Structure formats: C-alpha cells, structure tokens
GROMACS .gro file of C-alpha atoms in nm:
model
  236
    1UNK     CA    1   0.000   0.000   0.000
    2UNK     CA    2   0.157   0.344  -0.070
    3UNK     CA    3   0.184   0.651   0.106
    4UNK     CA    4  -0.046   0.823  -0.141
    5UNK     CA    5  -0.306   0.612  -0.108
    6UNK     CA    6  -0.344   0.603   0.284
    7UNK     CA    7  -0.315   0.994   0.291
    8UNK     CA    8  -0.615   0.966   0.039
    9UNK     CA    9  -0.805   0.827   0.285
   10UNK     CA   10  -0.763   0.998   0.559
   11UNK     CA   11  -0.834   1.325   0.402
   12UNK     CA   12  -1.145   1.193   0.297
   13UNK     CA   13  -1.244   1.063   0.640
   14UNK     CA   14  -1.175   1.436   0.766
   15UNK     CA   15  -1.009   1.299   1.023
   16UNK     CA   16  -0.724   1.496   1.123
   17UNK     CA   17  -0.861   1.864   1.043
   18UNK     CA   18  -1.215   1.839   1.025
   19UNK     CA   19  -1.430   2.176   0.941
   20UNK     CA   20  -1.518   2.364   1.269
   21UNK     CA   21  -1.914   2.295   1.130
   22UNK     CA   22  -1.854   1.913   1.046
   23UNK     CA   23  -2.099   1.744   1.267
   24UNK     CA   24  -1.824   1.528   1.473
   25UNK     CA   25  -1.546   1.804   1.471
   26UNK     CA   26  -1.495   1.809   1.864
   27UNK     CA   27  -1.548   1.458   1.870
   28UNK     CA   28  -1.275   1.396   1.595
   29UNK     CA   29  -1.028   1.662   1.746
   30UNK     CA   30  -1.043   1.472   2.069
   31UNK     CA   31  -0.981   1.168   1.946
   32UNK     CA   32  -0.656   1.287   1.753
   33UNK     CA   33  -0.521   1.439   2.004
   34UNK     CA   34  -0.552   1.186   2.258
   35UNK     CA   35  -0.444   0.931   1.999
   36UNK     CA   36  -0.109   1.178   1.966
   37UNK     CA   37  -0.059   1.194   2.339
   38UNK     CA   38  -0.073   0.769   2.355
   39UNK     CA   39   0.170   0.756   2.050
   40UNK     CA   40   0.461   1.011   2.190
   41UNK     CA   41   0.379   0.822   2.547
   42UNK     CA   42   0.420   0.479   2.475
   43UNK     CA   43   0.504   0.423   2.138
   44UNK     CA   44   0.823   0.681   2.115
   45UNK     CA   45   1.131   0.543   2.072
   46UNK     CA   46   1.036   0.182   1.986
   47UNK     CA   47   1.222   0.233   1.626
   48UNK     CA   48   1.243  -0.124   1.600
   49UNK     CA   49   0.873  -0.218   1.672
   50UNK     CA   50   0.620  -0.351   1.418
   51UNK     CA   51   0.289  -0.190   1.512
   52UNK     CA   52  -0.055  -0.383   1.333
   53UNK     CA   53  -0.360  -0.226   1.290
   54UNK     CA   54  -0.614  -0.475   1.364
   55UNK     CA   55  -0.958  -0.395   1.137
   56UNK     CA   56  -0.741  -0.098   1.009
   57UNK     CA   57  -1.047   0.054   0.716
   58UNK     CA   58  -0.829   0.348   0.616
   59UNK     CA   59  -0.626   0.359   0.879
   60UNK     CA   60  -0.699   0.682   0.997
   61UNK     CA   61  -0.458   0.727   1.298
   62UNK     CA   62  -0.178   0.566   1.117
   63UNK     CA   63   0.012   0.901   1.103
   64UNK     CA   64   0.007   0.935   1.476
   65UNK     CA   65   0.219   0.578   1.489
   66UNK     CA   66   0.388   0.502   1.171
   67UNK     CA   67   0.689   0.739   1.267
   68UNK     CA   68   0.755   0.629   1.597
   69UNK     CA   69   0.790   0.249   1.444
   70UNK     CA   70   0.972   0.002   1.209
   71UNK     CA   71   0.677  -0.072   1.026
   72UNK     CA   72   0.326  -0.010   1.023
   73UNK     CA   73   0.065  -0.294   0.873
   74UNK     CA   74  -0.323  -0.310   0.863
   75UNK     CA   75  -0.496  -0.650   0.872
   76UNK     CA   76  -0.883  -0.613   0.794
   77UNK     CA   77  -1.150  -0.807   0.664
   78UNK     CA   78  -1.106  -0.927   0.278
   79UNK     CA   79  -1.189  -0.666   0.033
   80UNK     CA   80  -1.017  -0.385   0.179
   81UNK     CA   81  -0.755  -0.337  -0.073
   82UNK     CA   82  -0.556  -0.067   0.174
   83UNK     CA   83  -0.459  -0.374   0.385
   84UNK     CA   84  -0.140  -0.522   0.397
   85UNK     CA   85  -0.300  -0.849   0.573
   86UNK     CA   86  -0.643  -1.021   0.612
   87UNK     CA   87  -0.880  -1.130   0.894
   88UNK     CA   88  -1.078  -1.436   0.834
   89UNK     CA   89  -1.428  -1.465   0.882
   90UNK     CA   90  -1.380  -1.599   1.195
   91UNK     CA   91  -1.192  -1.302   1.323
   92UNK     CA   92  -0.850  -1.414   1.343
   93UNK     CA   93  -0.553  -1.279   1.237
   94UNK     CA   94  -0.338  -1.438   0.961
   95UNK     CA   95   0.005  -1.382   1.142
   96UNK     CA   96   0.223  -1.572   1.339
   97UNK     CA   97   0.193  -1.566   1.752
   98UNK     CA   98   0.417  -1.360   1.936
   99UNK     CA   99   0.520  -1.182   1.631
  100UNK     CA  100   0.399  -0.768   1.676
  101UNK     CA  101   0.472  -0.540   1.944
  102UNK     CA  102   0.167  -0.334   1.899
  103UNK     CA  103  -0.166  -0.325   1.804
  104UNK     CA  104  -0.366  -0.105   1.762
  105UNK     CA  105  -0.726  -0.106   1.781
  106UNK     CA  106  -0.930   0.192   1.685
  107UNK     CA  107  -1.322   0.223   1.713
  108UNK     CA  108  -1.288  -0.144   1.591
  109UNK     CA  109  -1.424  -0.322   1.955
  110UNK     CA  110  -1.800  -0.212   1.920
  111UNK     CA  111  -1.824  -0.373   1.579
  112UNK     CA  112  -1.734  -0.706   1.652
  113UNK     CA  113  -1.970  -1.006   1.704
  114UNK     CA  114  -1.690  -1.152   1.955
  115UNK     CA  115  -1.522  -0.920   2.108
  116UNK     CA  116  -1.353  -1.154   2.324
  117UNK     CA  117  -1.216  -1.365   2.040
  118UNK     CA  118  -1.140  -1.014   1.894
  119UNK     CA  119  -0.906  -0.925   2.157
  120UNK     CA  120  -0.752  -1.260   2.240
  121UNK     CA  121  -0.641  -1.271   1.868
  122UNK     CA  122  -0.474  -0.904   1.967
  123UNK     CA  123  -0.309  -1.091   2.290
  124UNK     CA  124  -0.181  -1.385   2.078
  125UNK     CA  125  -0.010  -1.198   1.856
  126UNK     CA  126   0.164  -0.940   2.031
  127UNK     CA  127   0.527  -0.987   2.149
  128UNK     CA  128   0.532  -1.077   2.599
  129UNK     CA  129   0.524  -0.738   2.705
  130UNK     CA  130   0.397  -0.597   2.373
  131UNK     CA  131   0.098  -0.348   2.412
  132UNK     CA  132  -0.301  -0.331   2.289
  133UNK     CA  133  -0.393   0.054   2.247
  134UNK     CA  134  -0.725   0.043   2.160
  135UNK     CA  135  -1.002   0.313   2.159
  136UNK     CA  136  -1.391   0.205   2.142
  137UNK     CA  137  -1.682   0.371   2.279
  138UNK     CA  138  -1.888   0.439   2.595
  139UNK     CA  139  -2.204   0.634   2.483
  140UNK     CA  140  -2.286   0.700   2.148
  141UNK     CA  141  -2.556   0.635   1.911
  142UNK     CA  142  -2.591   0.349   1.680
  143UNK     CA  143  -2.382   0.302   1.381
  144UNK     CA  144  -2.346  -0.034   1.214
  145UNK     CA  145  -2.018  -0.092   0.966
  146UNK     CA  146  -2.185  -0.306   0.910
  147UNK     CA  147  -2.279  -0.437   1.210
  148UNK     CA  148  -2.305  -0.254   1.554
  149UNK     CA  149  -2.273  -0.471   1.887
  150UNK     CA  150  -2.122  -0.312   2.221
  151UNK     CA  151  -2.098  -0.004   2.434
  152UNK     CA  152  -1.883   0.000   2.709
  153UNK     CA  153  -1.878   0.128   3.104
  154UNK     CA  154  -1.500   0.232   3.208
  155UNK     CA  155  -1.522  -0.073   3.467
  156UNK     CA  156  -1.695  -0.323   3.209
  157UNK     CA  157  -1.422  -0.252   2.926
  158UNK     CA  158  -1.144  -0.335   3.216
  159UNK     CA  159  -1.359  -0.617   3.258
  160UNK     CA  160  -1.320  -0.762   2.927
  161UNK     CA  161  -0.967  -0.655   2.844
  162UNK     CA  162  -0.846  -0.797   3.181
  163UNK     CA  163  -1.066  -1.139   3.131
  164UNK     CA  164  -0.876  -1.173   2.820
  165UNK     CA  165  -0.543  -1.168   3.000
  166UNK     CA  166  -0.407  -0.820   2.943
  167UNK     CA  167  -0.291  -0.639   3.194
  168UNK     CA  168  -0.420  -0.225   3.205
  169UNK     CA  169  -0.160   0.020   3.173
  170UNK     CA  170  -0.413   0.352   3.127
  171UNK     CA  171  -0.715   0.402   3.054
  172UNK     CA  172  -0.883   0.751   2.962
  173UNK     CA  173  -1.213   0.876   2.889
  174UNK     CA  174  -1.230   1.130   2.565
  175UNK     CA  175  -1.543   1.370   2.602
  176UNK     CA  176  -1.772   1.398   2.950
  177UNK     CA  177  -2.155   1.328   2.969
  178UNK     CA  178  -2.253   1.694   2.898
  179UNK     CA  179  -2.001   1.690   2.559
  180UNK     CA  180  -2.183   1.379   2.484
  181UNK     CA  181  -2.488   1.471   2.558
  182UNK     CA  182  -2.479   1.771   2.339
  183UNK     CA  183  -2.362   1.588   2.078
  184UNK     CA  184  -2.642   1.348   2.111
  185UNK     CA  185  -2.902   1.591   2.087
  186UNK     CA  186  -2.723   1.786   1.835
  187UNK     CA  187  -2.746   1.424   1.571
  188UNK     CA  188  -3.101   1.340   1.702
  189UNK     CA  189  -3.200   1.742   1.609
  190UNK     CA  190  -3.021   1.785   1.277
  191UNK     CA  191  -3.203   1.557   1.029
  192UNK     CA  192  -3.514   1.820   1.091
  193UNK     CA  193  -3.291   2.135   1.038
  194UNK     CA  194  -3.359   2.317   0.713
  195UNK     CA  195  -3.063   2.208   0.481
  196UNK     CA  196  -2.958   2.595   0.462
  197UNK     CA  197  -2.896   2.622   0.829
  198UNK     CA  198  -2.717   2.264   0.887
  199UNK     CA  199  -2.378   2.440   0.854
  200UNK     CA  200  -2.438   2.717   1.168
  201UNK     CA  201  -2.626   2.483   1.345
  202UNK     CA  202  -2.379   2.192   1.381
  203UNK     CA  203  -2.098   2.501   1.412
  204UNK     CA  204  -2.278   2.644   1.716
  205UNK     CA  205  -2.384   2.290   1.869
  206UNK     CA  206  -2.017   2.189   1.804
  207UNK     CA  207  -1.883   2.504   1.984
  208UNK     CA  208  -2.117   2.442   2.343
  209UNK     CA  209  -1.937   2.114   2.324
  210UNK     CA  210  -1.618   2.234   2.308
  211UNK     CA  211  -1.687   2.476   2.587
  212UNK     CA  212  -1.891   2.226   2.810
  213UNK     CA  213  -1.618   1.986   2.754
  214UNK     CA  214  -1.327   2.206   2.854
  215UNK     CA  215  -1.561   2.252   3.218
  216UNK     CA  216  -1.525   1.843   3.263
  217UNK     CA  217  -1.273   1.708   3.457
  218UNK     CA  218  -1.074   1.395   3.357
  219UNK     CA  219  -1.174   1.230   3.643
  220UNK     CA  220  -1.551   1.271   3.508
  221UNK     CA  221  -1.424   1.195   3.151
  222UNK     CA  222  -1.282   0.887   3.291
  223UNK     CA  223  -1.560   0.721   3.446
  224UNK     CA  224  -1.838   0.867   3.205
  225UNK     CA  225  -1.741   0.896   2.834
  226UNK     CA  226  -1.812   0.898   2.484
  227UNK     CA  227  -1.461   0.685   2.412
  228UNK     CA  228  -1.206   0.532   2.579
  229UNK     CA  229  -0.855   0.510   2.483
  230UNK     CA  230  -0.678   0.203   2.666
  231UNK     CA  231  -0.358   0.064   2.669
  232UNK     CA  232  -0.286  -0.264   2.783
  233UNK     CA  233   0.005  -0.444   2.824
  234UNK     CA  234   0.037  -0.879   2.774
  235UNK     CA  235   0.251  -1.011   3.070
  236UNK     CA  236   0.589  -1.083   3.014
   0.00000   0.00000   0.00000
C-alpha cells in the first residue's frame, strides 16, 4: 500500500482537520489528540517495533504511529484493498503468535460479534510485554459498519480486556456526559434542520461542546465517556 493512497483516505475521512461545522469536529479533534498523546507516550522510541492495525479501514490514525515504528501494517477483513493483511471470517488474524509489538485497535471493539475472540487474537499476537492501544466507545448512538454490537462502562471494558489476559496500563475517557450529551441531541436534532442552516447549526452545537467539555474534569471523563482510549500491556 503506498503513502499516497493512505493519505487519500484519511483526508477523505476528515479525520485529522475536520471543518469547525462538520458534525463530529470536537469529537474527531479529541480523538486525535488523545491518539497523539498515547503515540509520543508509549510508542516513542520503539524504532524497531512492528505496530498492526487490527480492522485498520483506512487507517486513519496511522500518522500518529507510523513514525515512531519500524513498520506499520493493517490486517482487515477481505476486500479492503488498503490492507497489507487479512482477517478471516472468523476473526483471526493471519500472522504468526508472538510476532507484533503493537496493536492497535481503533473504534474497531463495538463492531465485533466476539469481542472476546477479537481481543484474544490481539493478545496472541503481540510480542510478551507488547501493548493493545485500543479506543472504542462508551455512549454514542448506533452506527453499524456493518454491524453494531457493544458499548462499554469504564469498569466493564477493564472487565473484558483484563478477562482476556491483558494487563491495564491507562485508561482515559475522551469527552464527559454533557459533551456527549450535546452531541447526542445535536445528531437526534439535525435531520429536521432546514438544509440551509445545517452548517451554523452543527458550528454552534459543536462550539457548546467544546466549551462544556473544557468545564469536565478527567476524572468525570474517565468514568463517564463517549470513548475510551486504553492501553494494555500482555505479561511478560
């Protein structure tokens, strides 16, 4: 896959600089940023590493990671011709065991129809003391690609990672209940806003998130959000 075409895609997505009126622009600032802070936090400096990005799509985040690493791969489901790998139907991983030292998992958890096969493929194939970082959500409405399963409580995602056999290094809420909330009016509200006035309406409901967000402390973001960012470490 070349350069080129992954930058493609991520400009498409809107991902990393997202119109101040786009309808998810606080939601997709957040995201990056706290995606940044993991990769210059616990990826820096691992020049060697091979990072996989498991049910990559376009690999949105890839930018935040690929310097930091040796080599950056995306494994998804058959069909996705940005992929470097494939995941069977099954939802395993067609790489060896023990053979990555991270993988990344990005709004990838929610979607799957077993997420605990999901992430024990993730713990197989990681390196002994490799590291899961992995975002999914906690509130947010439903969105099937194609197929929408799970939301998460900060304890019930521990839950499940630690079940699995991972062992938490960090885990931190992105956006508090009033961000979310906003947000979840401001989607239930817009499909009945004259097209015309879309634009200033998701630009003003997207600013009173910002500001209501900014008012939230971490430790509310932490045990109430609208995603979680984890990172988890297998035992050595």
């Amino acid at each position: 896959m070349t350069n080129d075409k992954f930058k493609a895609e991520i400009f498409r997505d809107n991902r990393f600089a997202p119109s101040k009126a786009d309808r998810l622009y606080w939601h997709l600032i957040c995201l990056r940023d706290l995606m940044m802070k993991v990769s210059t936090t616990y990826v820096a400096g691992s020049r060697d590493a091979l990072m996989l990005d498991f049910g990559c799509g376009s690999m949105p985040y890839r930018p935040c990671f690929e310097p930091h690493v040796k080599e950056f791969v995306g494994y998804d489901l058959p069909g996705n011709d940005l992929a470097d790998g494939t995941v069977d139907d099954q939802g395993r991983l067609s790489c060896e065991t023990d053979s990555v030292d991270f993988v990344l998992s990005s709004q990838v958890l929610e979607h799957v129809g077993d997420a605990n096969l999901y992430l024990s493929e993730a713990l197989r194939v990681l390196k002994p003391g490799g590291k899961l970082i992995l975002s999914t959500h906690g509130v947010w409405r439903y969105h099937p690609d194609p197929t929408d399963f799970w939301r998460w409580t900060c304890d019930g995602l521990r839950r499940i990672i630690e079940e699995t056999g991972f062992e938490i290094v960090d885990l931190e809420g992105m956006m508090g209940p009033a961000a979310t909330a906003i947000q979840l009016w401001q989607d239930a509200t817009l499909p009945r806003v004259p097209k015309y006035c879309k634009r200033y309406f998701t630009w003003f409901t997207q600013r009173m998130m910002e500001r209501a967000d900014k008012k939230c402390s971490q430790d509310a973001r932490n045990r109430d959000a609208c995603v979680y960012v984890v990172v988890a470490q297998k035992p050595v």
